[in-house]
Amino acid sequence: MEVTAHDILLIGGGGAGLRAAIAIAEANPRLDIAMVSKVYPMRSHTVSAEGGAAAVIAPNDSLDEHAYDTISGSDWLADQDAVEIFVNTVTQEMLRLEHWGCPWSRQPDGQIAVRPFGGMKKERTWFAADKTGFHMLHSLFQTSLKYGEIKRYDETFATKLLVDDGAVQGVVAIELSSGKIRAITAKAVILCTGGCGRVFPFTTNANICTGDGMALAYWAGAPLKDMEMMQYHPTGLPQTGILITEGSRGEGGWLVNKDGYRYLQDYDLGKPTPTPVLRSMELGPRDRLSQAFVQEMEKGRTLKGPYGDYVHLDLRHLGEKKIDEKLPMVRELCLNYSNIDPVHQMIPVRPVVHYMMGGVSTNVNGETPLKGLYAAGETACVSMNGANRLGSNSLGELLVFGARAGAHAAQYVTGAPEPSARLLAQAADEEKRINREYLNRTSGGERVAVIREEMQHAMESAAGIYRTRKTLEEGAVKLAELKQRFMAVALDDHSRTFNTQLTSVLELAGMLEIAETIVHSAIAREESRGAHQRIDFPKRDDQKFLAHSLAYGNAQGVPRIEFAPVTITRWPPGERVYGR
Ligand SMILES: Cc1cc2nc3c(=O)[nH]c(=O)nc-3n(C[C@H](O)[C@H](O)[C@H](O)COP(=O)(O)OP(=O)(O)OC[C@H]3O[C@@H](n4cnc5c(N)ncnc54)[C@H](O)[C@@H]3O)c2cc1C
């Protein structure tokens, strides 16, 4: 087996991975950095972010207000030390990104333009039209190319972390073009593998968002934090789940039910006004808007379509000029995927799984409890998003905490031990396992696609926008059955070159674990908070659950759930008030 050695290894070439790589190169140009990515970095999910990235820049705004909005938005589950670091650093990160080439949209007088976003008291979301992630990823990628010390392994799939003497020291990975399995060792590994929306059937997330890094960390013994906190975004296109950005409501779009009525006024989110009011109506937070949709559906006031119930997003009053200037991609997506022109027609939308607030548990430096293992971006839970992320906080998060994880890992490797020769035996075992369980197995009754689909539907029924102990326990039973059946999974394709069935089965193995952590964390949290709404426990319970859930793998196969306190610095838990 081919073995290569580096100082620091990044898994993931999206926004978080690239930002971390640049931070390492800046911190110590002598370090040998490697980046493994299962897709070419420019195809990472960050590229599809539309609406923008929040950072205080307007003269009437303040860091404390950004912190308060984030904390109340999180339903007080965010760690406030992490939020403070975030708001204090993110503006500087955004300006650096501009110096690296990111074309932020501007006002006519040349100032950075900002748009309103859900749950934010002030206009503070920077944007590059509605292709923000595309421009951010390009700027980060081209900047990373300046650093020759960043060696890339593109289209290479990490399957296992190598751990020796309690320290993470590399990965086993498959080079997808040849099927060659290799060991890549390093003194520190940073997971930047993105979200896991594909655990659910209907999501805005790309096919590659299968949470691989969360599974890698969990298998290696690291806990996953707050996994019950899966965010639904209120406006996806019904058939495909393609996102219609919150920016479209930021620019003044309305949500109306089957009677053309702006129903959010019935859900304690304020009243319609001639001009949009921040933190009100359509500019409320995502959890509340998604929950209002379900209640509206139960009242029989949504529309019925071939892909389920939906409501309308009305942009017509914004006019063609504004739509083309501020929301060109929304028009393009609606025309291409729904044959609808938002200049003249209302857009059918419904809530769709969008973002995992939980993830690999880290501190504010990106360190996980496992020595040598770091995580940043959507795969990590630092936690600044708590029970509900505010739209446009994630792109800033991956800059701030990607950079911190990189800088910290650069310091750590200076005194860290050289990877041990014993890792090679582990890597050889992993190669044998992949061959035995997937590539060489020709018989077996179970198919990847069937198990994946059953898992996704089980997750929607068990752990959707509203949950109960009964739905969750049924989900847990179904997942246990699927894990059992997965042991007999067999592939049709045994070739080595770009074997997409092989990557699918590896992804599914991880998703089954992640699904279990979501369901079992949700069973343990007997309260309703943010994205986690239990019909059987409808109130927030700060006495018992002002705490992060931590899911640990264990020998019985079912995760063990523990709770750890939330860090409160300056904002004691309070009521979440919107529309007033
Ligand atoms: C449609 C959409 C729109 C969004 N819009 C916004 C927005 O406007 N504002 C905002 O703040 N947030 C937005 N978000 C959220 C935000 O874009 C993401 O949370 C963020 O981009 C994630 O970045 P990341 O670097 O953590 O992961 P990603 O960009 O997803 O990158 C993950 C990387 O990990 C690699 N990888 C994964 N598994 C493996 C493996 N097994 N082996 C090797 N490599 C692997 C992939 O190849 C990829 O390079 C949006 C999300 C979506 C889905």
XYZ file of C-alpha atoms and ligand atoms in Angstrom:
633
model
C 0.000 0.000 0.000
C 1.221 3.470 -0.830
C 1.875 5.580 2.272
C 2.415 9.333 2.260
C 3.242 11.484 5.275
C 2.429 15.123 6.022
C 2.341 17.424 9.047
C -1.353 18.315 8.914
C -4.113 16.673 6.932
C -7.398 18.367 6.062
C -10.355 16.233 5.119
C -12.557 18.466 2.969
C -11.894 21.210 0.446
C -14.976 23.369 1.000
C -15.030 26.775 2.687
C -13.877 25.507 6.087
C -11.124 23.255 4.692
C -9.663 25.911 2.399
C -9.769 28.599 5.097
C -8.053 26.266 7.553
C -5.370 25.340 4.982
C -4.556 29.014 4.335
C -4.371 29.676 8.090
C -1.853 26.849 8.543
C 0.304 28.045 5.653
C 0.266 31.584 7.062
C 1.056 30.402 10.590
C 4.051 28.285 9.599
C 5.211 28.121 5.970
C 7.469 25.156 6.789
C 4.560 22.836 7.510
C 3.665 20.226 4.953
C -0.124 20.407 4.464
C -2.349 17.924 2.652
C -5.992 18.211 1.659
C -8.164 15.219 0.805
C -11.489 15.876 -0.901
C -13.964 13.409 -2.327
C -14.862 15.960 -5.012
C -12.776 18.615 -6.728
C -12.764 21.416 -4.100
C -14.793 23.831 -6.239
C -17.671 21.344 -6.218
C -18.008 21.362 -2.427
C -21.434 22.345 -1.124
C -20.238 25.813 -0.064
C -20.419 26.711 -3.763
C -24.215 26.575 -3.673
C -24.733 29.025 -0.792
C -26.852 31.833 -2.093
C -28.081 34.442 0.372
C -25.019 35.775 2.141
C -22.814 35.949 5.211
C -23.515 38.016 8.323
C -20.997 40.414 9.870
C -21.439 43.767 11.587
C -20.477 46.594 9.218
C -23.355 49.113 9.135
C -22.825 52.186 11.357
C -26.076 51.605 13.297
C -25.190 47.986 14.121
C -23.197 46.534 17.030
C -21.347 43.337 17.929
C -23.564 42.861 20.977
C -26.681 42.939 18.815
C -25.242 40.324 16.453
C -24.358 38.192 19.488
C -27.811 38.612 21.031
C -29.620 37.738 17.793
C -27.479 34.611 17.408
C -28.016 33.515 21.012
C -31.771 34.158 21.112
C -32.011 32.559 17.644
C -30.235 29.498 19.084
C -32.908 29.314 21.829
C -30.041 29.827 24.301
C -28.302 26.573 23.401
C -25.298 28.307 21.773
C -22.081 28.551 23.794
C -21.753 32.263 24.334
C -17.938 32.305 24.396
C -17.996 30.859 20.862
C -20.600 33.407 19.748
C -18.523 36.273 21.115
C -15.410 35.077 19.291
C -17.484 34.716 16.142
C -19.039 38.204 16.115
C -15.750 39.839 17.139
C -13.773 38.200 14.295
C -16.128 37.688 11.403
C -16.050 41.238 9.959
C -12.269 41.099 9.706
C -12.534 37.703 7.985
C -15.042 39.088 5.479
C -12.770 42.023 4.656
C -9.831 39.660 4.159
C -11.957 37.667 1.788
C -12.540 40.797 -0.245
C -8.789 41.367 -0.408
C -8.512 37.802 -1.690
C -10.939 38.673 -4.493
C -14.495 38.159 -3.259
C -16.727 40.679 -5.083
C -19.136 41.782 -2.338
C -22.162 43.639 -3.702
C -22.045 47.361 -2.914
C -24.341 50.311 -2.411
C -24.213 53.125 -4.980
C -21.872 55.108 -2.671
C -19.358 52.236 -2.596
C -20.145 50.942 0.909
C -20.604 47.203 1.406
C -24.278 46.404 0.760
C -26.104 44.437 3.475
C -29.512 42.786 3.337
C -31.926 41.770 6.098
C -32.001 38.091 7.067
C -34.286 36.017 9.281
C -34.010 36.562 13.023
C -31.521 39.454 12.702
C -32.362 42.803 14.286
C -30.166 44.750 11.888
C -29.271 44.505 8.226
C -25.911 42.775 8.322
C -25.875 40.063 5.667
C -23.188 40.719 3.049
C -23.811 39.149 -0.330
C -22.407 38.722 -3.812
C -25.786 38.924 -5.603
C -27.332 35.550 -4.727
C -24.192 33.549 -5.544
C -22.343 34.264 -2.327
C -20.946 30.776 -1.697
C -19.745 30.498 -5.283
C -17.707 33.691 -5.003
C -16.427 32.869 -1.514
C -15.254 29.414 -2.548
C -13.543 30.791 -5.670
C -11.721 33.434 -3.623
C -10.564 30.895 -1.045
C -9.532 28.348 -3.658
C -7.498 30.771 -5.748
C -5.799 32.064 -2.587
C -4.932 28.514 -1.515
C -3.175 28.020 -4.871
C -0.570 30.587 -3.833
C 0.707 28.159 -1.214
C 2.740 25.437 -2.874
C 2.970 23.558 0.420
C -0.704 22.574 0.206
C -0.683 19.189 -1.511
C -4.107 18.154 -2.768
C -5.599 14.697 -3.079
C -8.686 15.535 -5.148
C -11.403 12.942 -5.719
C -10.056 10.879 -2.860
C -12.455 9.425 -0.311
C -11.464 9.067 3.374
C -12.882 5.896 4.927
C -11.246 5.652 8.339
C -9.220 7.663 10.820
C -5.956 6.105 11.922
C -5.612 6.304 15.705
C -2.614 5.185 17.718
C -2.039 5.588 21.426
C -5.136 7.786 21.738
C -3.989 10.226 19.051
C -5.390 10.636 15.524
C -2.529 10.303 13.051
C -3.969 10.060 9.565
C -6.569 8.409 7.378
C -7.120 5.572 4.977
C -8.454 6.882 1.675
C -9.495 5.578 -1.739
C -8.235 7.341 -4.851
C -11.468 7.305 -6.846
C -9.932 7.347 -10.339
C -7.939 4.160 -9.758
C -9.577 2.543 -6.729
C -6.176 2.487 -5.078
C -6.326 2.460 -1.308
C -3.640 4.483 0.436
C -2.624 5.546 3.924
C -2.023 9.253 4.487
C -0.436 9.992 7.830
C -0.168 13.295 9.677
C 0.422 14.624 13.185
C -3.022 16.277 13.153
C -6.197 15.805 11.130
C -8.833 18.520 10.622
C -12.305 17.344 9.590
C -14.026 19.874 7.311
C -16.448 17.470 5.669
C -19.666 19.528 5.730
C -23.249 18.641 6.589
C -25.414 15.520 6.582
C -28.758 16.614 5.073
C -28.838 13.464 2.916
C -29.834 11.426 5.965
C -33.329 12.822 5.202
C -35.302 12.308 1.965
C -36.017 15.940 1.136
C -33.094 18.340 1.482
C -31.366 21.370 -0.025
C -28.056 19.600 0.511
C -26.022 18.262 -2.399
C -25.678 14.494 -2.874
C -22.228 14.671 -1.316
C -23.549 16.009 2.042
C -23.596 12.644 3.771
C -21.872 13.597 7.023
C -18.832 11.351 6.455
C -16.620 13.299 8.864
C -19.159 12.975 11.668
C -19.175 9.215 11.183
C -15.350 9.037 11.000
C -15.043 10.932 14.295
C -17.792 8.888 15.975
C -16.219 5.600 14.943
C -12.900 6.794 16.336
C -14.524 7.559 19.716
C -15.251 11.313 19.547
C -18.719 12.456 20.690
C -21.267 14.092 18.382
C -22.939 17.119 19.987
C -26.584 18.306 19.668
C -27.400 15.932 16.806
C -31.162 16.301 17.413
C -30.871 19.873 16.102
C -31.542 19.493 12.385
C -32.740 22.662 10.700
C -35.604 22.847 8.225
C -35.460 25.824 5.875
C -38.966 27.134 5.175
C -38.584 27.642 1.416
C -37.477 24.787 -0.851
C -38.905 23.895 -4.269
C -41.324 20.964 -3.700
C -39.982 18.342 -6.092
C -36.235 18.812 -5.910
C -35.699 20.462 -2.533
C -33.682 23.177 -4.276
C -33.299 26.140 -1.956
C -34.996 29.464 -2.605
C -32.776 31.702 -0.529
C -33.935 33.562 2.549
C -32.483 36.554 0.692
C -35.716 36.553 -1.314
C -37.654 37.287 1.887
C -34.886 39.669 2.930
C -35.589 41.623 -0.242
C -39.312 41.761 0.674
C -40.897 38.450 -0.490
C -44.116 37.243 1.183
C -45.313 33.784 2.218
C -49.008 33.203 1.481
C -51.331 30.232 1.987
C -53.900 28.788 -0.420
C -56.178 31.795 0.154
C -53.435 34.284 -0.679
C -53.265 35.208 3.039
C -49.948 36.087 4.738
C -50.467 33.436 7.383
C -47.389 34.193 9.498
C -49.385 36.980 11.174
C -51.295 34.228 13.014
C -48.114 32.766 14.614
C -46.860 35.454 16.963
C -44.471 36.820 14.366
C -45.934 40.334 13.994
C -48.370 41.876 11.533
C -47.940 42.752 7.844
C -46.559 46.257 7.316
C -46.000 48.318 4.130
C -42.224 47.792 4.335
C -40.534 44.686 5.837
C -39.752 44.861 9.568
C -36.676 43.031 10.866
C -37.283 39.908 13.035
C -40.940 40.021 11.982
C -43.265 37.989 9.705
C -41.215 36.563 6.801
C -38.039 37.763 8.549
C -38.664 35.558 11.573
C -36.287 32.662 12.354
C -36.333 29.449 10.320
C -37.562 27.116 13.066
C -40.661 29.248 13.729
C -41.473 29.628 10.030
C -41.151 25.889 9.357
C -43.338 25.075 12.366
C -45.963 27.613 11.196
C -46.120 25.761 7.859
C -46.977 22.461 9.583
C -49.686 24.115 11.651
C -51.093 25.798 8.567
C -51.145 22.400 6.842
C -53.023 20.877 9.781
C -55.633 23.634 9.456
C -56.087 22.647 5.785
C -54.851 26.001 4.486
C -51.902 24.817 2.352
C -52.049 23.794 -1.308
C -51.853 20.150 -2.431
C -49.429 19.096 -5.121
C -47.883 15.915 -6.501
C -44.934 16.362 -4.122
C -46.915 17.096 -0.974
C -48.348 20.231 0.593
C -46.931 23.628 -0.219
C -47.495 27.372 0.159
C -46.524 30.257 -2.107
C -43.582 32.618 -1.969
C -44.662 35.809 -3.707
C -41.923 38.030 -5.169
C -44.016 39.660 -7.892
C -44.315 43.015 -6.116
C -40.510 43.361 -6.086
C -40.498 43.888 -9.855
C -38.273 42.513 -12.591
C -35.428 44.996 -12.110
C -34.899 44.191 -8.422
C -35.290 40.447 -8.954
C -32.704 40.472 -11.752
C -30.283 42.603 -9.793
C -30.568 41.063 -6.322
C -31.976 37.577 -6.915
C -30.868 36.464 -10.388
C -30.234 32.891 -9.297
C -33.698 32.567 -7.745
C -35.210 33.476 -11.118
C -32.852 31.096 -12.916
C -33.595 28.182 -10.530
C -37.364 28.718 -10.688
C -37.336 28.855 -14.494
C -35.073 25.843 -14.905
C -36.471 23.553 -12.233
C -40.128 24.574 -11.799
C -40.898 26.331 -15.078
C -42.036 29.364 -13.114
C -41.032 32.983 -13.638
C -41.124 34.699 -10.213
C -41.506 38.076 -11.916
C -45.013 37.025 -12.972
C -45.901 33.935 -10.901
C -45.811 32.850 -7.267
C -43.247 30.175 -6.343
C -44.504 26.933 -4.689
C -42.349 26.223 -1.612
C -42.282 23.956 1.426
C -39.925 23.360 4.374
C -36.891 21.283 3.556
C -34.010 19.813 5.596
C -31.163 22.281 5.292
C -28.513 22.403 8.002
C -27.130 20.342 10.883
C -26.577 22.544 13.928
C -24.951 19.598 15.708
C -21.767 17.792 14.766
C -18.361 16.728 16.007
C -17.965 18.315 19.434
C -15.146 20.887 19.520
C -13.948 23.730 21.710
C -13.421 27.252 20.335
C -10.060 26.198 18.842
C -11.609 23.405 16.831
C -10.111 20.713 19.089
C -12.161 17.578 19.662
C -11.724 15.455 22.803
C -9.538 13.106 20.689
C -5.905 14.201 20.616
C -4.779 15.355 17.175
C -8.318 15.574 15.805
C -9.865 18.930 14.900
C -13.123 19.842 13.173
C -14.542 23.025 11.606
C -17.439 24.135 9.414
C -20.793 22.402 9.272
C -19.369 19.059 10.359
C -18.325 20.580 13.690
C -20.401 21.774 16.626
C -18.455 24.468 18.438
C -21.402 25.460 19.283
C -22.489 28.870 18.054
C -25.763 27.814 16.449
C -27.351 25.984 19.368
C -30.872 24.799 18.620
C -31.418 26.989 15.554
C -28.875 28.632 13.259
C -29.685 32.061 11.898
C -29.474 32.235 8.132
C -26.131 33.680 6.932
C -24.190 32.775 10.099
C -22.760 29.570 8.655
C -20.533 31.037 5.953
C -18.962 33.349 8.525
C -18.610 30.460 10.964
C -16.528 28.422 8.562
C -14.161 31.349 8.036
C -13.732 32.177 11.722
C -13.522 28.648 13.092
C -11.792 27.190 10.018
C -9.009 29.752 10.542
C -8.849 29.062 14.286
C -8.688 25.287 13.843
C -5.905 25.684 11.269
C -3.857 28.080 13.412
C -4.252 25.902 16.487
C -3.353 22.686 14.698
C -0.229 24.429 13.330
C 0.888 25.032 16.920
C -0.070 21.556 18.112
C 1.979 19.672 15.513
C 5.195 21.339 16.597
C 5.369 19.163 19.700
C 3.283 16.223 18.486
C 4.729 12.713 18.076
C 5.700 11.368 14.654
C 3.023 8.985 13.308
C 3.694 5.465 14.475
C 4.644 2.586 12.192
C 1.797 0.587 13.801
C -0.682 2.619 11.754
C 0.237 0.663 8.670
C -1.232 -2.525 10.088
C -4.499 -0.650 10.743
C -4.486 0.700 7.209
C -3.914 -2.795 5.790
C -6.860 -4.100 7.841
C -9.088 -1.356 6.478
C -8.110 -2.260 2.915
C -8.978 -5.893 3.595
C -12.308 -4.895 5.135
C -13.301 -2.801 2.104
C -12.437 -5.647 -0.215
C -14.172 -8.279 1.899
C -17.372 -6.366 2.712
C -17.885 -4.496 -0.544
C -15.606 -5.079 -3.502
C -15.217 -8.849 -3.380
C -18.647 -9.777 -2.021
C -20.860 -11.035 -4.803
C -23.835 -12.437 -2.924
C -26.155 -10.844 -0.427
C -29.736 -9.764 -0.591
C -29.616 -6.084 0.266
C -29.264 -3.077 -2.052
C -27.707 0.266 -1.141
C -30.495 2.371 -2.652
C -33.264 0.428 -0.902
C -31.723 0.719 2.553
C -30.881 4.383 1.992
C -34.418 5.228 0.969
C -35.955 3.364 3.896
C -33.579 5.162 6.252
C -34.454 8.567 4.807
C -38.198 7.992 5.110
C -37.819 6.596 8.619
C -35.974 9.778 9.583
C -38.659 12.037 8.165
C -41.388 10.184 10.090
C -39.355 9.892 13.290
C -37.481 13.161 13.559
C -39.174 15.729 11.306
C -40.320 19.233 12.282
C -42.441 17.800 15.142
C -41.454 14.694 17.118
C -42.848 12.505 19.910
C -41.341 9.681 21.936
C -43.469 7.274 19.915
C -42.280 8.451 16.477
C -38.682 8.546 17.668
C -38.770 5.098 19.209
C -40.319 3.656 16.070
C -37.516 5.335 14.132
C -34.909 3.808 16.450
C -36.345 0.306 15.913
C -36.370 0.793 12.138
C -32.779 2.034 12.125
C -31.619 -0.966 14.167
C -33.299 -3.238 11.605
C -31.661 -1.362 8.717
C -28.218 -1.603 10.316
C -28.728 -5.344 10.620
C -29.817 -5.639 6.994
C -26.904 -3.452 5.897
C -24.546 -6.229 6.945
C -25.803 -8.228 3.949
C -25.472 -5.381 1.446
C -23.897 -6.300 -1.887
C -22.727 -4.210 -4.832
C -23.261 -4.910 -8.528
C -20.204 -2.935 -9.510
C -16.891 -4.463 -8.470
C -14.698 -2.310 -10.664
C -12.019 -0.013 -9.313
C -12.385 3.061 -11.506
C -14.782 5.733 -10.235
C -16.947 3.130 -8.545
C -19.814 5.341 -7.367
C -21.608 2.371 -5.842
C -18.652 1.885 -3.569
C -18.710 5.509 -2.402
C -22.485 5.236 -1.907
C -22.165 2.206 0.334
C -19.398 3.833 2.372
C -21.548 6.945 2.771
C -24.571 4.878 3.756
C -22.609 3.084 6.493
C -21.876 6.468 8.042
C -25.379 7.853 7.532
C -26.943 4.929 9.403
C -24.785 5.820 12.415
C -25.564 9.531 12.151
C -29.288 8.800 11.864
C -29.106 6.825 15.107
C -27.350 9.653 16.934
C -30.081 12.072 15.745
C -32.915 9.841 16.911
C -31.390 8.837 20.248
C -30.352 12.412 21.113
C -33.911 13.503 20.266
C -35.367 10.811 22.550
C -33.159 11.963 25.422
C -34.068 15.664 25.088
C -37.497 15.778 26.723
C -38.305 19.408 25.943
C -38.948 21.657 22.939
C -36.206 24.050 21.922
C -35.490 25.615 18.533
C -35.500 22.995 15.788
C -36.290 20.216 18.284
C -40.069 20.289 18.886
C -41.488 17.463 21.009
C -45.292 17.367 20.969
C -45.131 15.368 24.221
C -42.868 17.976 25.877
C -43.994 21.263 24.313
C -42.091 23.664 26.611
C -38.432 24.596 26.884
C -37.019 23.215 30.135
C -33.961 25.196 31.225
C -33.812 23.365 34.550
C -32.962 20.072 32.914
C -31.945 20.798 29.345
C -29.964 24.018 29.165
C -27.335 21.513 28.094
C -25.694 20.004 25.022
C -26.394 16.400 24.191
C -23.331 14.283 23.467
C -23.712 11.005 21.554
C -20.957 8.415 22.053
C -20.603 5.201 20.114
C -20.794 2.078 22.234
C -20.460 -1.659 21.999
C -24.234 -2.289 22.049
C -24.451 -0.387 18.772
C -26.904 2.189 20.153
C -25.368 5.556 21.034
C -24.930 6.487 24.673
C -26.283 9.989 25.332
C -24.817 12.310 27.942
C -25.427 16.009 28.594
C -22.904 18.799 29.195
C -23.585 22.389 30.329
C -23.978 25.341 27.958
C -21.517 28.229 28.404
C -23.346 31.414 29.375
C -21.281 34.615 29.469
C -23.474 37.733 29.348
C -26.944 36.752 28.131
C -29.025 34.810 30.668
C -31.745 32.611 29.151
C -34.801 34.630 28.179
C -37.901 34.511 26.050
C -37.538 34.535 22.277
C -39.605 37.452 21.076
C -40.211 38.190 17.409
C -42.553 40.582 15.641
C -42.670 43.021 18.533
C -28.201 25.280 -0.946
C -27.524 25.856 0.261
C -27.470 27.230 0.436
C -26.857 27.778 1.562
N -26.829 29.140 1.711
C -26.185 29.677 2.779
C -26.086 31.095 2.918
O -26.531 31.877 2.078
N -25.452 31.574 4.010
C -24.913 30.759 4.974
O -24.331 31.260 5.943
N -24.976 29.406 4.838
C -25.604 28.864 3.767
N -25.669 27.492 3.650
C -24.919 26.646 4.602
C -23.438 26.668 4.241
O -23.274 26.849 2.861
C -22.731 25.388 4.655
O -22.984 25.129 6.012
C -21.221 25.517 4.456
O -20.927 25.964 3.157
C -20.507 24.218 4.731
O -19.147 24.393 4.425
P -18.062 23.293 4.819
O -16.746 23.799 4.376
O -18.261 22.952 6.237
O -18.483 22.013 3.969
P -18.645 21.775 2.383
O -18.556 23.015 1.595
O -19.860 20.941 2.243
O -17.373 20.904 2.031
C -17.219 19.577 2.472
C -15.952 19.013 1.899
O -15.674 17.767 2.500
C -15.262 16.836 1.529
N -15.590 15.487 2.017
C -16.747 15.079 2.613
N -16.663 13.768 2.926
C -15.428 13.342 2.537
C -14.743 12.099 2.593
N -15.309 10.993 3.081
N -13.499 12.042 2.085
C -12.905 13.127 1.557
N -13.516 14.335 1.473
C -14.752 14.434 1.968
C -16.013 17.249 0.277
O -15.345 16.791 -0.880
C -15.974 18.773 0.394
O -14.801 19.282 -0.165
C -26.285 26.922 2.529
C -26.319 25.552 2.356
C -26.960 25.020 1.246
C -27.043 23.529 1.133
